[in-house]
Short mmCIF file of C-alpha atoms in Angstrom, two decimals:
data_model
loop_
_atom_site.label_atom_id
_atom_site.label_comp_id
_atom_site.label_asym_id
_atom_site.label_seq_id
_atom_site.Cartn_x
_atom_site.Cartn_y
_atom_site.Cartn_z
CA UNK H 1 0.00 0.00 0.00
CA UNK H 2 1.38 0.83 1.59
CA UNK H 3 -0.06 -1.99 1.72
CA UNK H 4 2.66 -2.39 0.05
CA UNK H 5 3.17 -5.70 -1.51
CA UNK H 6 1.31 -7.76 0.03
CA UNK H 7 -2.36 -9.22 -0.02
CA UNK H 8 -1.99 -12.39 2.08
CA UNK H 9 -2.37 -15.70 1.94
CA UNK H 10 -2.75 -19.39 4.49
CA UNK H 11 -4.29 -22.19 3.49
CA UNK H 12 -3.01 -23.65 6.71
CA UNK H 13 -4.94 -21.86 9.34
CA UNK H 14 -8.31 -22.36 10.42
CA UNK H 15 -10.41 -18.82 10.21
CA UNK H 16 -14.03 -17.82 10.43
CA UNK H 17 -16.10 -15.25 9.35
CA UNK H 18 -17.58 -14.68 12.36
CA UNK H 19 -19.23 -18.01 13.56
CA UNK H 20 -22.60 -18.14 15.18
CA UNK H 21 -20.48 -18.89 18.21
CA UNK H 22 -18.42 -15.83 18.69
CA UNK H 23 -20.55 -13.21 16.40
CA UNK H 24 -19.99 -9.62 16.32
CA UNK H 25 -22.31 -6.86 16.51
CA UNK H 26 -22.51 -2.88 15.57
CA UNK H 27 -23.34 -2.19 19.45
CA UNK H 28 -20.87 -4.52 21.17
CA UNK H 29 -19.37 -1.95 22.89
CA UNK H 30 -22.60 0.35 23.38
CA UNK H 31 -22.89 -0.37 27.31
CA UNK H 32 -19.63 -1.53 28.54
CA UNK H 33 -17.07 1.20 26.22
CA UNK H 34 -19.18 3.57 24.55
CA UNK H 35 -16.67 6.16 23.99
CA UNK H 36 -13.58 3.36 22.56
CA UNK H 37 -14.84 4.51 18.33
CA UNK H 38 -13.98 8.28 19.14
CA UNK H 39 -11.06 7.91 21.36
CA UNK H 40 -9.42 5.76 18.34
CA UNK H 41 -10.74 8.61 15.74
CA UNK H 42 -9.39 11.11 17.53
CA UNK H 43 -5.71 8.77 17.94
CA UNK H 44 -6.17 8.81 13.93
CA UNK H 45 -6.37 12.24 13.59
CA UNK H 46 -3.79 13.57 15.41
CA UNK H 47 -0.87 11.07 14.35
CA UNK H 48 -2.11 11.91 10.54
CA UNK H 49 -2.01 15.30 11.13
CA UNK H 50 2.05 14.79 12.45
CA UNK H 51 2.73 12.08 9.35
CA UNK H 52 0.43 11.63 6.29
CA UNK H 53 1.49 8.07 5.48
CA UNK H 54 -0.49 7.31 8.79
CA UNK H 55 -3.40 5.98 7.04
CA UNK H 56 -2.14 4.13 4.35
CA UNK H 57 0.21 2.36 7.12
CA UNK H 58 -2.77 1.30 9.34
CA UNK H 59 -4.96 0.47 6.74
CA UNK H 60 -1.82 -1.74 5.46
CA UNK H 61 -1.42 -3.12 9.03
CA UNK H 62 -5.10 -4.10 9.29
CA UNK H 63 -4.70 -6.32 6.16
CA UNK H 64 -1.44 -7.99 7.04
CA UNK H 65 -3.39 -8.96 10.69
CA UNK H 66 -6.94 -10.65 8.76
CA UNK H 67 -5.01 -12.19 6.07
CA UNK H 68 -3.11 -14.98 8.26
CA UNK H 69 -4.93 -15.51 11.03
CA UNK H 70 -8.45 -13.52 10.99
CA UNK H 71 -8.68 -10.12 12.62
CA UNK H 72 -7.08 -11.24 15.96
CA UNK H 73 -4.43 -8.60 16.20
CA UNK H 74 -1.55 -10.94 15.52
CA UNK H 75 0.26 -8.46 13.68
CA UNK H 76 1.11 -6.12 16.69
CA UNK H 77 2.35 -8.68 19.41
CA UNK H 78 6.30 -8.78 19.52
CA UNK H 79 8.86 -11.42 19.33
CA UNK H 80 9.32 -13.12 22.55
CA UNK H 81 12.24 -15.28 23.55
CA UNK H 82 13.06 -18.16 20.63
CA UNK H 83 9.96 -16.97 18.92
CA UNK H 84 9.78 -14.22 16.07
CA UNK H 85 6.57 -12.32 15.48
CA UNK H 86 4.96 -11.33 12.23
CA UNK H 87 5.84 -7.60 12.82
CA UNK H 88 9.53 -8.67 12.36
CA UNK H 89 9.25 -11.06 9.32
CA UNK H 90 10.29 -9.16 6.14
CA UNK H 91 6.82 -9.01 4.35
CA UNK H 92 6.04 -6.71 7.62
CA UNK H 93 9.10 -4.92 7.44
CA UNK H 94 8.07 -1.46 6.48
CA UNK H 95 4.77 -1.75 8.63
CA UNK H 96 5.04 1.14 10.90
CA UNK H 97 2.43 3.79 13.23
CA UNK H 98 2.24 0.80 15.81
CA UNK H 99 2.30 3.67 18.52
CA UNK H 100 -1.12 4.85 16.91
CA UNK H 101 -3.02 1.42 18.39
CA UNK H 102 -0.67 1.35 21.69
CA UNK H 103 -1.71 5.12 22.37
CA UNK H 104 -5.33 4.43 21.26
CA UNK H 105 -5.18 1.17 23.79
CA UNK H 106 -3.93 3.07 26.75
CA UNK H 107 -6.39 5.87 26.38
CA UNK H 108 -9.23 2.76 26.19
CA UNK H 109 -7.75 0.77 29.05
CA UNK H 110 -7.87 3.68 31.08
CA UNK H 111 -12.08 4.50 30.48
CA UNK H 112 -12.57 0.69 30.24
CA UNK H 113 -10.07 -1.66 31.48
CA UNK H 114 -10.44 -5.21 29.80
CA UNK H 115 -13.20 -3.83 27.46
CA UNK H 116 -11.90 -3.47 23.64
CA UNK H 117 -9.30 -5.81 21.85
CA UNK H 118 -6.89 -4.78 20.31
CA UNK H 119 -8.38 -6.22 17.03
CA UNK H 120 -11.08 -3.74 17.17
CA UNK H 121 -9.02 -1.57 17.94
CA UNK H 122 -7.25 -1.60 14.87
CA UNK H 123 -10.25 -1.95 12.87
CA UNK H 124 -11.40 1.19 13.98
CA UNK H 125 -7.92 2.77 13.29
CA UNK H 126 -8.47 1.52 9.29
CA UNK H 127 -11.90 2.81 9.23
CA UNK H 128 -10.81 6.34 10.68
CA UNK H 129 -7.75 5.94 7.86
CA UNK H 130 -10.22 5.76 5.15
CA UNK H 131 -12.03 8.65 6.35
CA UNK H 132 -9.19 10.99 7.25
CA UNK H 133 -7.86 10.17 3.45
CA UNK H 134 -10.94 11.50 2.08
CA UNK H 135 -12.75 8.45 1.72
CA UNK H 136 -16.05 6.96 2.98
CA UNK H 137 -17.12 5.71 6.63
CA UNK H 138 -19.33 2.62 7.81
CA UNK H 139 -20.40 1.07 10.69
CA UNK H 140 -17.60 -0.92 12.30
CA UNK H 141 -18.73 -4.67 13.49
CA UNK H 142 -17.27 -5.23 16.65
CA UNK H 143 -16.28 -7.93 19.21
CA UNK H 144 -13.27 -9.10 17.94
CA UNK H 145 -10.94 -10.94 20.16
CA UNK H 146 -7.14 -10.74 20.46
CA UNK H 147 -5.17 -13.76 19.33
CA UNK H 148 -2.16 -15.60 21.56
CA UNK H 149 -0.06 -16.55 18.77
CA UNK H 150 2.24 -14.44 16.20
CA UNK H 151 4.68 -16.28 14.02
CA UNK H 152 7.00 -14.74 11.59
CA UNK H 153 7.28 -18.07 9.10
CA UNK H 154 3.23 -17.77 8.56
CA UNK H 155 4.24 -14.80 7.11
CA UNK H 156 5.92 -16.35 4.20
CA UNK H 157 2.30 -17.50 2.96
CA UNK H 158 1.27 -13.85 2.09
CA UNK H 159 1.05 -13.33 -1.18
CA UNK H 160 3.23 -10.95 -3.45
CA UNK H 161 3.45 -8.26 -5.79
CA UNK H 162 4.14 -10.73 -7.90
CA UNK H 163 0.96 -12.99 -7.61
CA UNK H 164 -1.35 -13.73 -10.81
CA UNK H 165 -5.01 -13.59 -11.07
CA UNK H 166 -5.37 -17.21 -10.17
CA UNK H 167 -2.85 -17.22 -6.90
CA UNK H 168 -4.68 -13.54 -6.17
CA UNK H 169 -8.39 -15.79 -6.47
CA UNK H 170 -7.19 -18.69 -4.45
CA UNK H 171 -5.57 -16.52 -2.03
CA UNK H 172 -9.01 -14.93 -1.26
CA UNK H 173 -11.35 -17.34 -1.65
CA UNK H 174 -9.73 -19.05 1.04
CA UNK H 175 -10.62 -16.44 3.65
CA UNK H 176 -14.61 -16.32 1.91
CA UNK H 177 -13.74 -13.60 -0.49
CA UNK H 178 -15.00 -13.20 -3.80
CA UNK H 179 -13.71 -11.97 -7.05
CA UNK H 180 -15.43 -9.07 -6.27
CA UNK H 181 -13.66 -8.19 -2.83
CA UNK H 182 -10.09 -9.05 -4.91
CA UNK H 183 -11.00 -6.21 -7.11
CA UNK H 184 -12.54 -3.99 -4.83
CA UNK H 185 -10.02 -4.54 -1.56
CA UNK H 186 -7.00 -4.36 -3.76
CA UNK H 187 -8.33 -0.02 -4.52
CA UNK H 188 -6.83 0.33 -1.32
CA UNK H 189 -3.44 0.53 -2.98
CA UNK H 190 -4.40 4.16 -3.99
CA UNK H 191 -2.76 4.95 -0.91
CA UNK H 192 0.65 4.88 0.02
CA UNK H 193 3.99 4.04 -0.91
CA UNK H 194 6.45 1.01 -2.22
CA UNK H 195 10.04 0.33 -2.18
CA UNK H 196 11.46 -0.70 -5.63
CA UNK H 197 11.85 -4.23 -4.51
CA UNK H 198 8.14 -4.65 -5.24
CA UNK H 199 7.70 -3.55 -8.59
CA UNK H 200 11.65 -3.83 -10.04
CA UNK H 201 11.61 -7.52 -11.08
CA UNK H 202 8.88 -5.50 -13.93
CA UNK H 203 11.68 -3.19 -15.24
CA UNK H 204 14.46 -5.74 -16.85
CA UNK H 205 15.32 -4.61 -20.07
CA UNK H 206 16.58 -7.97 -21.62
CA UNK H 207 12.99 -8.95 -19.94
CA UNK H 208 10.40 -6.41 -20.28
CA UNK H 209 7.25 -6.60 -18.93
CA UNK H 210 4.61 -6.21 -21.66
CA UNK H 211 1.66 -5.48 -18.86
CA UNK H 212 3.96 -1.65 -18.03
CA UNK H 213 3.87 1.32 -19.86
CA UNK H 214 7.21 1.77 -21.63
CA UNK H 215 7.56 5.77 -20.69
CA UNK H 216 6.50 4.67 -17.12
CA UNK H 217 8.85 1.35 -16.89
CA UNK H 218 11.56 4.27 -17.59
CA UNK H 219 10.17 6.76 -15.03
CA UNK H 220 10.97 3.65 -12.82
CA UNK H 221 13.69 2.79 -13.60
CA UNK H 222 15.23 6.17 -13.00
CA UNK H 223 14.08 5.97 -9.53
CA UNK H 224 15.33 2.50 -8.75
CA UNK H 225 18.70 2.17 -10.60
CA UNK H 226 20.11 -0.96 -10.60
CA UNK H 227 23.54 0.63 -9.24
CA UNK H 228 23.92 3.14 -6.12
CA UNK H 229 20.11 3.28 -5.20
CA UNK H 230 18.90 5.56 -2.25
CA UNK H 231 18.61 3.04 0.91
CA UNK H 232 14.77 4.17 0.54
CA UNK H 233 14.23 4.33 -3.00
CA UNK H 234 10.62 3.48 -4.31
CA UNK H 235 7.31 5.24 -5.52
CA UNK H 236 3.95 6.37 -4.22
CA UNK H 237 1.37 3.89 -5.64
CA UNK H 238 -0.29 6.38 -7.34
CA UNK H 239 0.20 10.38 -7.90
CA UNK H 240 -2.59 11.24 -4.90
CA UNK H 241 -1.08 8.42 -2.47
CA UNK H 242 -2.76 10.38 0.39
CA UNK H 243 -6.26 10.90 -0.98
CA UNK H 244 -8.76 7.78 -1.38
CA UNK H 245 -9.40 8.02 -4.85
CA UNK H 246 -10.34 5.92 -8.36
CA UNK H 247 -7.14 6.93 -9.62
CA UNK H 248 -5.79 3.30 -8.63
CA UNK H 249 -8.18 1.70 -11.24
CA UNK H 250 -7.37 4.37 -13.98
CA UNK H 251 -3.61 3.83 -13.62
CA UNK H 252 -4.16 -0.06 -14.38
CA UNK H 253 -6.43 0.38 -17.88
CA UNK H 254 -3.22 3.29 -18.76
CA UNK H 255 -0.42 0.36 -17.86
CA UNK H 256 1.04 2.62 -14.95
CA UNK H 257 0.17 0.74 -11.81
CA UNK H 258 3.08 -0.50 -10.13
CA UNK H 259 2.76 -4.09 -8.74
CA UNK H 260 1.90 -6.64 -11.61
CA UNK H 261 -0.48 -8.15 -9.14
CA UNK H 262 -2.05 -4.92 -9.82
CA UNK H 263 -2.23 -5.08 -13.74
CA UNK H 264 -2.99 -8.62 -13.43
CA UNK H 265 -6.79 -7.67 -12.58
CA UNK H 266 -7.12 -6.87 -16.55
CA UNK H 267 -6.40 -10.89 -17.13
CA UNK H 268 -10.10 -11.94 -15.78
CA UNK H 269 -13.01 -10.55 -17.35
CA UNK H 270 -14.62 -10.64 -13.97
CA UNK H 271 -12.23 -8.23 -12.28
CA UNK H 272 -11.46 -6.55 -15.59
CA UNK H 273 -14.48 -5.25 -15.82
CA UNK H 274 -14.98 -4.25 -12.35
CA UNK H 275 -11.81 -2.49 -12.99
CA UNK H 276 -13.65 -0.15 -15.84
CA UNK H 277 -16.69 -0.05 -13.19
CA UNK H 278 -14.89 1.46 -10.90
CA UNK H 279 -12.48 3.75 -12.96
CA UNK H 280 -15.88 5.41 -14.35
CA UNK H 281 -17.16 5.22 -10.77
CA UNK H 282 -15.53 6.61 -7.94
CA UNK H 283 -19.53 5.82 -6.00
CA UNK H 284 -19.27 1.99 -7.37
CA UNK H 285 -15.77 2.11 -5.88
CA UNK H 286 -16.53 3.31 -2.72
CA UNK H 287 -19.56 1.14 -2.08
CA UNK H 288 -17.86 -2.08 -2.77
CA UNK H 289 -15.00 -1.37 -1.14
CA UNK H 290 -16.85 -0.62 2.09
CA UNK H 291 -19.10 -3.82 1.90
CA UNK H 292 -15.83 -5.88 0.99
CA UNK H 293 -13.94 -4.23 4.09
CA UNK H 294 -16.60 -4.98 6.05
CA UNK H 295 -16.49 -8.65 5.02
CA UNK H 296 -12.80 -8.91 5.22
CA UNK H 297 -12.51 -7.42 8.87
CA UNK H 298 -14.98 -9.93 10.14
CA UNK H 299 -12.75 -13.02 9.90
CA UNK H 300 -12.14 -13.83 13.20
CA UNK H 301 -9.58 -15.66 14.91
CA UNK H 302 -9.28 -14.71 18.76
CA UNK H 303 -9.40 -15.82 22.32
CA UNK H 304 -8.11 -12.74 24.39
CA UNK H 305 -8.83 -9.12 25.30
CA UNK H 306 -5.45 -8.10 25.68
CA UNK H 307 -3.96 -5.69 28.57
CA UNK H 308 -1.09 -4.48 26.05
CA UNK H 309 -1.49 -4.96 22.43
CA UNK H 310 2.21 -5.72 22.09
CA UNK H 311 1.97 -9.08 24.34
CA UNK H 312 -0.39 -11.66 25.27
CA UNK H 313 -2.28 -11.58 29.09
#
């Protein structure tokens, strides 16, 4: 994306889209936390207003948790003893505003000790990106729990920039997702930023990547040199990185995204043509994406309201 690379894959682990069991609800909180939505807002808001790529980060973050093991707030627990956490894996390597769900957590444990997972927590915090970035807002469903375990070689099961339609499909469908969420959930990539590592495997000249725009492949290419690049180098993901936009799914139909997971959407008519939908549409856009988040971020996975979000009770 920011979410940089990665949409995220495990055909290993055992998830749920909210079973009968341990469903979630709009007004989990309504009685017992009723202030935990605006306290994380209001987190939001201030670290964005200090660092732009706030959003894009969390919303990134959010991702990287549902993708391996549901919603559970895997992704922020740290490496303990012998064992490494996801946050430390290189897929999660550029993950960053971590401080934004500690701060938000401290504030909450304070009002309502033992209340609000971290999970929701960070739910919340990629809703509140959305909005900040200029995009739309829904109804968060809540009662998420906070998973015990956080391994770093699960990690190596998330898909990459490099995925194809058909490892992008199987990838999803395995968490309940549809075509449809693929095409919608991967617009998220309108924010942010990506080191050259993702996309540069697209810009060999005795290999050229037919799916990239030759002027742009160059554009590229001057940014990531293959000798003495900047320890940083990379690209926003598109030319408004901080605004939530269309502009993602007009970049693919010109050849200019920069992951060839990206492009690849064009290579199903399915998600091709949601690609046109919603390059015509920024309303289409927004509407699936927020009925596709809201399916994604209700894969659940926990067993634990966690004191601190960093380690397990």
């Amino acid at each position: 994306m920011a979410f940089v690379a990665a949409l995220f894959f495990s055909s290993l682990l055992t998830l749920s889209v909210s079973s009968p069991g341990h469903a979630l609800s709009m007004n989990y909180y309504h009685k017992t936390c009723p202030n935990a939505e605006m306290i994380v807002a209001n987190t939001v808001k201030t670290a964005t207003r200090k660092d732009n790529t706030v959003p894009a980060a969390l919303l990134r973050m959010h991702f990287h948790d549902c993708f391996l093991r549901g919603c559970d707030g895997s992704v922020l627990l740290n490496s303990k003893g012998n064992n490494k956490a996801e946050k430390d894996a290189p897929p999660n390597g550029s993950l960053h505003a971590f401080f934004v769900i500690d701060s938000a957590k401290k504030q909450i444990e304070a009002l309502c000790p033992g209340v609000v997972s971290c999970a929701d927590i960070l739910a919340f915090a990629a809703r509140d990106a959305i909005v900040l970035s200029g995009g739309p807002t829904w109804d968060v469903p809540k009662g998420r729990k906070d998973g015990r375990t956080s391994k770093a070689s699960e990690t190596a099961q998330l898909p990459t920039p490099t995925f194809n339609i058909s490892q992008l499909q199987q990838s999803f469908s395995q968490r309940g997702l549809s075509l449809d969420d693929l095409a919608a959930l991967l617009g998220g990539h309108t924010l942010g930023f990506a080191h050259c590592s993702s996309f540069e495997s697209r810009l060999n000249t005795n290999n050229v990547d037919p799916t990239i725009n030759p002027t742009f492949a160059q554009h590229l290419r001057n940014i990531c040199p293959i000798k003495n690049k900047a320890k940083n180098a990379g690209a926003t993901m598109d030319p408004s990185s901080t605004t939530f936009d269309n502009t993602y799914y007009k970049l693919i139909l010109q050849q200019k995204s920069l992951f060839s997971s990206d492009q690849a959407l064009l290579t199903h008519p399915k998600t091709k043509g949601l690609v046109y939908k919603f390059a015509t549409s920024r309303k289409a856009f927004r509407e699936a994406f927020v009925k596709s988040m809201i399916k994604m971020s209700s894969i659940t996975g926990g067993q634990e309201v966690r004191k601190d979000c960093r380690v397990v009770n």
